[in-house]
């Protein structure tokens, strides 16, 4: 009986010891598995954080992204890819990355200049969108590629003002990475990360480059033309008439031309039986020419007014009398002028005259009846040929 109890007690003791040992082993295994899992998660997190950081060269050099726009009329200027290659050649390293990984952004545009030439504007922006500085480059050259080197130099200085700007220089060697510490089941650790050099504040050089441009072209001067010659008319006198005409034209820059002048008609005589009447006419005019085409050969259309005096004198009547009346009318002229040699010009024109005043000249015959001698036509015409000079 005693032996049986002793055997039971021994079995119970052995079972308890086995259970305690198994529990301890399970706890140790669980702890080791948790430590290994935590170490692996730490390594993954470190890799993700390293990939999310902005790209920076192993030597601590600054990186940037480039945004380049060619505005209307500047399509033939340097393209973004060629400009980026020129900048990296200046810096001697690969300094341009995507905007998501860059510490600075260089924003630039190029466009035709207001008075010829080309104008480029550069701005450097930090990661928060604040503008750190701007620079403008202009040239009067008709070739927009004339400022390619200045653009590449300016952008390179914005990215790294302290860099040695030696085109084609190889990039500096990368520093060797520190080996990761070995891990163990008992005490897993994350790999050692090399110390990052302290980031210096970005330095921006803002410089305005002014390239002398040619002076603007002077405005055209006033032009004065004076001409004289014969004038032929129909409808102003009883018979077709001839006059000596003088005409001057004044042309201001970028505005209509104006003409002034006058004519003195040769006397015209009409006979009525044994009596005769002699007519003389003198007049002046002023016109505006809103249409003027050509330079050496000019075609102009002018409108204006004419004012004059028509005098009639009788000879051989029972009572000889003289009378003078005012004449007025509107004019429409078409003129063609050609410059020959130096200031010498030759020209001619055709005109229409609509009289505003048409007085009737008459005499009284022996029976007491009024007989009309002359009344100006409702529509008269003129033609002239002029020789003149023009200045300048």
XYZ file of C-alpha atoms in Angstrom:
392
model
C 0.000 0.000 0.000
C 2.792 2.343 0.910
C 4.659 1.482 -2.268
C 1.640 2.363 -4.388
C 1.289 5.794 -2.782
C 4.967 6.505 -3.266
C 4.689 5.585 -6.957
C 1.686 7.891 -7.431
C 3.456 10.748 -5.734
C 6.497 10.211 -7.929
C 4.345 10.257 -11.102
C 2.600 13.438 -10.006
C 5.936 15.114 -9.297
C 7.359 14.079 -12.662
C 4.201 15.353 -14.452
C 4.372 18.699 -12.681
C 8.062 19.053 -13.500
C 7.377 18.264 -17.184
C 4.549 20.790 -17.357
C 6.663 23.538 -15.753
C 9.579 22.784 -18.099
C 7.332 22.801 -21.167
C 5.767 26.122 -20.139
C 9.175 27.700 -19.664
C 10.394 26.472 -23.039
C 7.221 27.798 -24.722
C 7.694 31.229 -23.131
C 11.361 31.395 -24.230
C 10.443 30.391 -27.810
C 7.642 32.981 -27.963
C 9.955 35.716 -26.676
C 12.629 34.847 -29.234
C 10.045 34.852 -32.082
C 8.722 38.246 -30.967
C 12.220 39.732 -30.886
C 13.065 38.410 -34.352
C 9.793 39.748 -35.787
C 10.370 43.195 -34.220
C 13.880 43.319 -35.670
C 12.620 42.507 -39.134
C 9.887 45.169 -38.879
C 12.471 47.733 -37.761
C 14.622 46.942 -40.813
C 11.644 47.363 -43.176
C 10.645 50.675 -41.549
C 14.199 51.992 -41.830
C 14.288 51.105 -45.538
C 10.974 52.839 -46.143
C 12.100 55.980 -44.323
C 15.345 56.064 -46.269
C 13.445 55.845 -49.585
C 11.029 58.630 -48.592
C 13.746 61.139 -47.807
C 14.747 63.654 -50.533
C 17.592 62.412 -52.685
C 20.946 63.787 -51.695
C 24.343 62.881 -53.034
C 26.514 60.826 -50.717
C 28.771 63.830 -50.190
C 25.895 66.024 -48.959
C 25.484 68.010 -52.220
C 22.116 69.657 -52.859
C 19.646 68.366 -55.453
C 16.988 70.230 -57.409
C 14.285 69.766 -60.022
C 13.976 71.847 -63.184
C 10.716 73.254 -64.610
C 11.356 74.954 -67.979
C 8.676 76.562 -70.188
C 9.058 78.016 -73.695
C 6.292 80.587 -74.160
C 4.647 81.526 -77.452
C 7.191 82.524 -80.091
C 10.086 80.810 -78.260
C 9.534 77.264 -79.532
C 12.975 77.243 -81.196
C 14.807 78.033 -77.940
C 16.666 75.447 -75.852
C 14.494 72.539 -74.653
C 14.235 71.348 -71.035
C 16.260 68.140 -71.644
C 19.140 69.955 -73.342
C 19.162 72.641 -70.617
C 19.235 69.998 -67.852
C 22.191 68.258 -69.515
C 24.048 71.580 -69.792
C 23.446 72.336 -66.075
C 24.713 68.927 -64.928
C 27.740 69.307 -67.186
C 28.489 72.613 -65.430
C 28.133 71.013 -61.968
C 29.984 67.851 -62.955
C 27.391 65.629 -61.307
C 23.798 64.409 -61.558
C 22.090 67.185 -59.572
C 18.616 67.212 -61.158
C 15.964 64.821 -59.877
C 12.177 64.644 -59.883
C 10.207 67.316 -58.027
C 9.057 64.756 -55.415
C 12.671 64.059 -54.363
C 14.229 67.509 -54.806
C 15.232 69.965 -52.095
C 14.940 72.946 -54.465
C 12.898 73.653 -57.586
C 14.209 75.860 -60.384
C 11.319 77.394 -62.337
C 12.171 79.136 -65.594
C 10.582 80.506 -68.729
C 11.770 82.195 -71.926
C 9.844 84.507 -74.254
C 10.446 87.093 -76.978
C 11.502 90.501 -75.676
C 9.222 93.525 -75.932
C 11.529 95.427 -78.346
C 13.244 92.473 -79.997
C 15.663 89.902 -78.608
C 14.795 87.398 -75.853
C 14.062 87.455 -72.129
C 14.397 84.582 -69.631
C 13.254 84.610 -65.980
C 14.517 82.094 -63.386
C 13.210 81.557 -59.842
C 14.453 79.202 -57.121
C 11.779 77.750 -54.784
C 12.316 75.687 -51.632
C 10.450 72.539 -50.617
C 7.716 74.594 -48.892
C 6.999 76.652 -52.034
C 8.689 79.863 -50.857
C 10.542 81.832 -53.517
C 14.171 82.241 -52.430
C 15.332 84.402 -55.315
C 14.877 85.330 -58.959
C 17.101 86.230 -61.878
C 16.402 87.737 -65.285
C 18.586 87.246 -68.363
C 17.973 89.271 -71.529
C 19.645 89.596 -74.912
C 19.087 91.730 -78.004
C 20.378 88.974 -80.286
C 17.843 87.649 -82.813
C 18.964 84.072 -81.863
C 17.437 82.813 -78.631
C 20.156 80.121 -78.341
C 22.657 82.926 -77.728
C 21.922 82.798 -73.964
C 22.116 79.000 -73.517
C 25.455 79.180 -71.665
C 24.235 81.981 -69.368
C 21.094 80.003 -68.504
C 23.081 76.863 -67.646
C 25.556 78.854 -65.524
C 22.812 80.718 -63.657
C 20.870 77.516 -62.839
C 24.048 75.732 -61.724
C 24.861 78.577 -59.306
C 21.291 78.527 -57.947
C 21.610 74.802 -57.171
C 25.114 74.922 -55.682
C 26.776 78.367 -55.381
C 29.966 76.852 -53.952
C 30.412 74.172 -56.626
C 33.448 74.039 -58.895
C 31.893 74.840 -62.256
C 34.121 72.692 -64.413
C 32.063 71.280 -67.317
C 32.429 67.558 -67.736
C 33.990 66.952 -64.281
C 33.213 63.416 -63.001
C 30.964 63.127 -59.953
C 32.710 62.631 -56.574
C 33.139 58.997 -55.358
C 30.441 57.692 -53.018
C 31.390 57.092 -49.382
C 31.351 53.394 -48.382
C 28.313 52.368 -46.363
C 28.833 51.123 -42.781
C 28.140 47.364 -42.388
C 25.062 46.397 -40.399
C 25.553 44.860 -36.975
C 24.824 41.098 -36.840
C 21.551 40.072 -35.329
C 20.958 37.224 -32.880
C 17.907 35.559 -31.525
C 18.746 36.724 -28.056
C 19.187 40.463 -28.798
C 18.210 41.537 -32.375
C 19.311 45.052 -33.369
C 18.686 47.305 -36.402
C 21.560 47.986 -38.856
C 23.758 50.973 -38.129
C 22.972 54.056 -40.252
C 25.881 56.284 -41.357
C 25.823 59.751 -39.871
C 24.395 62.380 -42.248
C 26.340 65.630 -42.541
C 24.517 68.679 -41.292
C 22.511 70.314 -44.056
C 23.657 73.834 -44.710
C 21.100 76.520 -45.515
C 20.695 76.970 -49.296
C 22.580 79.938 -50.669
C 21.028 81.758 -53.579
C 22.830 84.263 -55.762
C 20.439 86.711 -57.430
C 22.009 88.651 -60.264
C 20.426 90.698 -63.051
C 22.312 90.527 -66.340
C 21.633 93.393 -68.751
C 22.836 92.990 -72.315
C 22.963 96.314 -74.222
C 20.230 96.515 -76.830
C 20.228 98.584 -79.953
C 18.447 101.945 -79.536
C 14.864 102.109 -80.790
C 14.341 103.292 -84.320
C 13.552 107.023 -84.546
C 9.988 107.971 -85.373
C 9.392 109.006 -88.996
C 9.626 112.778 -89.588
C 6.968 115.102 -90.940
C 6.911 115.248 -94.747
C 6.177 118.355 -96.811
C 5.501 118.329 -100.542
C 5.004 121.437 -102.693
C 4.014 121.271 -106.373
C 2.802 123.541 -109.149
C 1.389 123.008 -112.641
C -1.591 123.434 -114.958
C -5.142 122.692 -113.829
C -7.925 121.912 -116.305
C -11.596 122.291 -115.442
C -15.043 121.707 -116.857
C -18.250 123.251 -115.510
C -16.700 126.060 -113.463
C -16.716 128.574 -116.330
C -18.828 128.915 -119.478
C -16.144 127.093 -121.484
C -13.530 124.466 -120.462
C -10.922 126.424 -118.559
C -7.224 126.360 -117.703
C -5.673 127.588 -114.463
C -2.291 127.877 -112.796
C -2.408 125.751 -109.612
C -0.226 125.583 -106.513
C -0.648 122.696 -104.046
C 1.110 121.776 -100.762
C 0.785 118.534 -98.813
C 1.701 118.081 -95.128
C 2.059 114.496 -93.818
C 2.553 114.034 -90.042
C 3.848 110.656 -88.787
C 1.154 108.023 -88.291
C -1.746 110.281 -89.298
C -3.641 111.570 -92.301
C -2.142 113.899 -94.875
C -3.504 117.423 -95.372
C -3.462 119.537 -98.517
C -3.877 123.266 -99.107
C -3.595 125.250 -102.309
C -5.200 127.538 -104.797
C -5.791 128.195 -108.490
C -6.178 131.264 -110.691
C -8.201 130.596 -113.863
C -7.510 132.275 -117.175
C -10.312 134.680 -118.228
C -13.184 133.082 -120.146
C -15.295 135.254 -122.487
C -18.749 134.499 -123.885
C -20.489 136.494 -126.650
C -24.151 137.444 -126.781
C -24.928 139.178 -130.086
C -22.823 142.310 -130.277
C -22.069 142.218 -126.540
C -19.739 139.978 -124.553
C -19.184 138.957 -120.925
C -15.830 138.172 -119.426
C -15.532 135.751 -116.429
C -12.532 135.382 -114.123
C -12.265 132.916 -111.206
C -9.839 132.602 -108.317
C -10.205 129.996 -105.534
C -8.466 128.201 -102.700
C -9.002 124.774 -101.103
C -8.166 122.648 -98.081
C -8.399 118.810 -97.985
C -7.784 115.848 -95.714
C -6.467 112.557 -97.141
C -7.497 109.623 -94.917
C -6.300 107.068 -97.491
C -2.616 107.060 -98.468
C -0.867 103.968 -99.885
C 2.782 103.395 -100.854
C 6.091 105.124 -100.201
C 8.016 106.008 -103.358
C 4.795 105.873 -105.377
C 1.792 107.061 -103.375
C -1.901 106.842 -104.100
C -4.122 109.107 -101.999
C -7.830 109.870 -101.716
C -8.790 113.296 -100.320
C -11.970 115.157 -99.400
C -12.244 118.884 -98.793
C -13.853 122.223 -99.566
C -13.153 125.003 -102.102
C -13.881 128.712 -101.659
C -13.458 131.359 -104.361
C -14.720 134.462 -106.127
C -16.265 134.536 -109.625
C -16.232 137.957 -111.330
C -18.250 138.857 -114.450
C -17.902 142.042 -116.500
C -20.101 143.131 -119.478
C -18.867 144.849 -122.620
C -21.131 146.280 -125.394
C -24.381 146.248 -123.439
C -26.560 149.335 -123.093
C -25.364 149.445 -119.542
C -22.062 147.680 -118.852
C -21.848 146.351 -115.338
C -19.456 144.182 -113.318
C -20.433 141.806 -110.545
C -18.573 139.438 -108.200
C -20.047 136.459 -106.387
C -18.775 133.981 -103.782
C -18.300 130.343 -104.871
C -18.166 127.329 -102.511
C -18.250 123.582 -103.026
C -17.188 120.184 -101.742
C -14.358 118.250 -103.432
C -13.310 114.623 -103.843
C -9.830 113.975 -105.302
C -7.744 110.946 -106.238
C -4.025 111.674 -106.565
C -0.960 109.704 -107.702
C 2.550 110.946 -106.843
C 5.931 109.465 -107.814
C 9.313 110.442 -106.392
C 11.845 110.736 -109.215
C 15.381 111.793 -108.202
C 16.250 113.252 -104.840
C 13.410 115.507 -103.655
C 11.910 115.915 -107.156
C 8.371 114.544 -107.577
C 5.783 114.371 -110.331
C 2.104 113.699 -109.882
C -1.382 114.218 -111.078
C -4.953 113.994 -109.941
C -8.608 113.886 -110.876
C -11.281 115.718 -108.901
C -15.004 116.211 -108.639
C -16.571 119.455 -107.357
C -20.145 119.785 -106.082
C -20.957 123.556 -105.894
C -22.874 124.721 -102.840
C -23.611 128.129 -104.454
C -24.741 128.415 -108.103
C -25.520 132.014 -108.947
C -27.035 132.922 -112.347
C -25.510 135.670 -114.473
C -27.926 137.314 -116.956
C -28.585 140.476 -118.992
C -31.763 142.325 -120.005
C -32.399 142.583 -123.743
C -34.101 145.434 -125.666
C -37.559 143.951 -124.998
C -36.883 143.947 -121.241
C -36.477 140.164 -121.001
C -33.838 138.604 -118.732
C -31.459 136.365 -120.664
C -29.176 133.889 -118.847
C -25.501 134.149 -119.727
C -23.974 131.537 -117.375
C -24.705 129.411 -114.321
C -22.126 127.031 -112.778
C -22.812 123.330 -113.466
C -24.221 121.161 -110.610
C -21.185 118.861 -110.942
C -17.784 120.041 -112.178
C -14.573 118.136 -112.847
C -10.858 118.960 -112.713
C -7.558 117.347 -113.731
C -4.012 118.520 -113.013
C -0.362 117.654 -113.578
C 2.138 118.914 -110.999
C 5.927 119.030 -110.656
C 7.166 119.478 -107.125
C 9.661 118.777 -104.367
C 9.319 116.769 -101.166
C 11.200 117.091 -97.867
C 12.715 115.186 -96.276
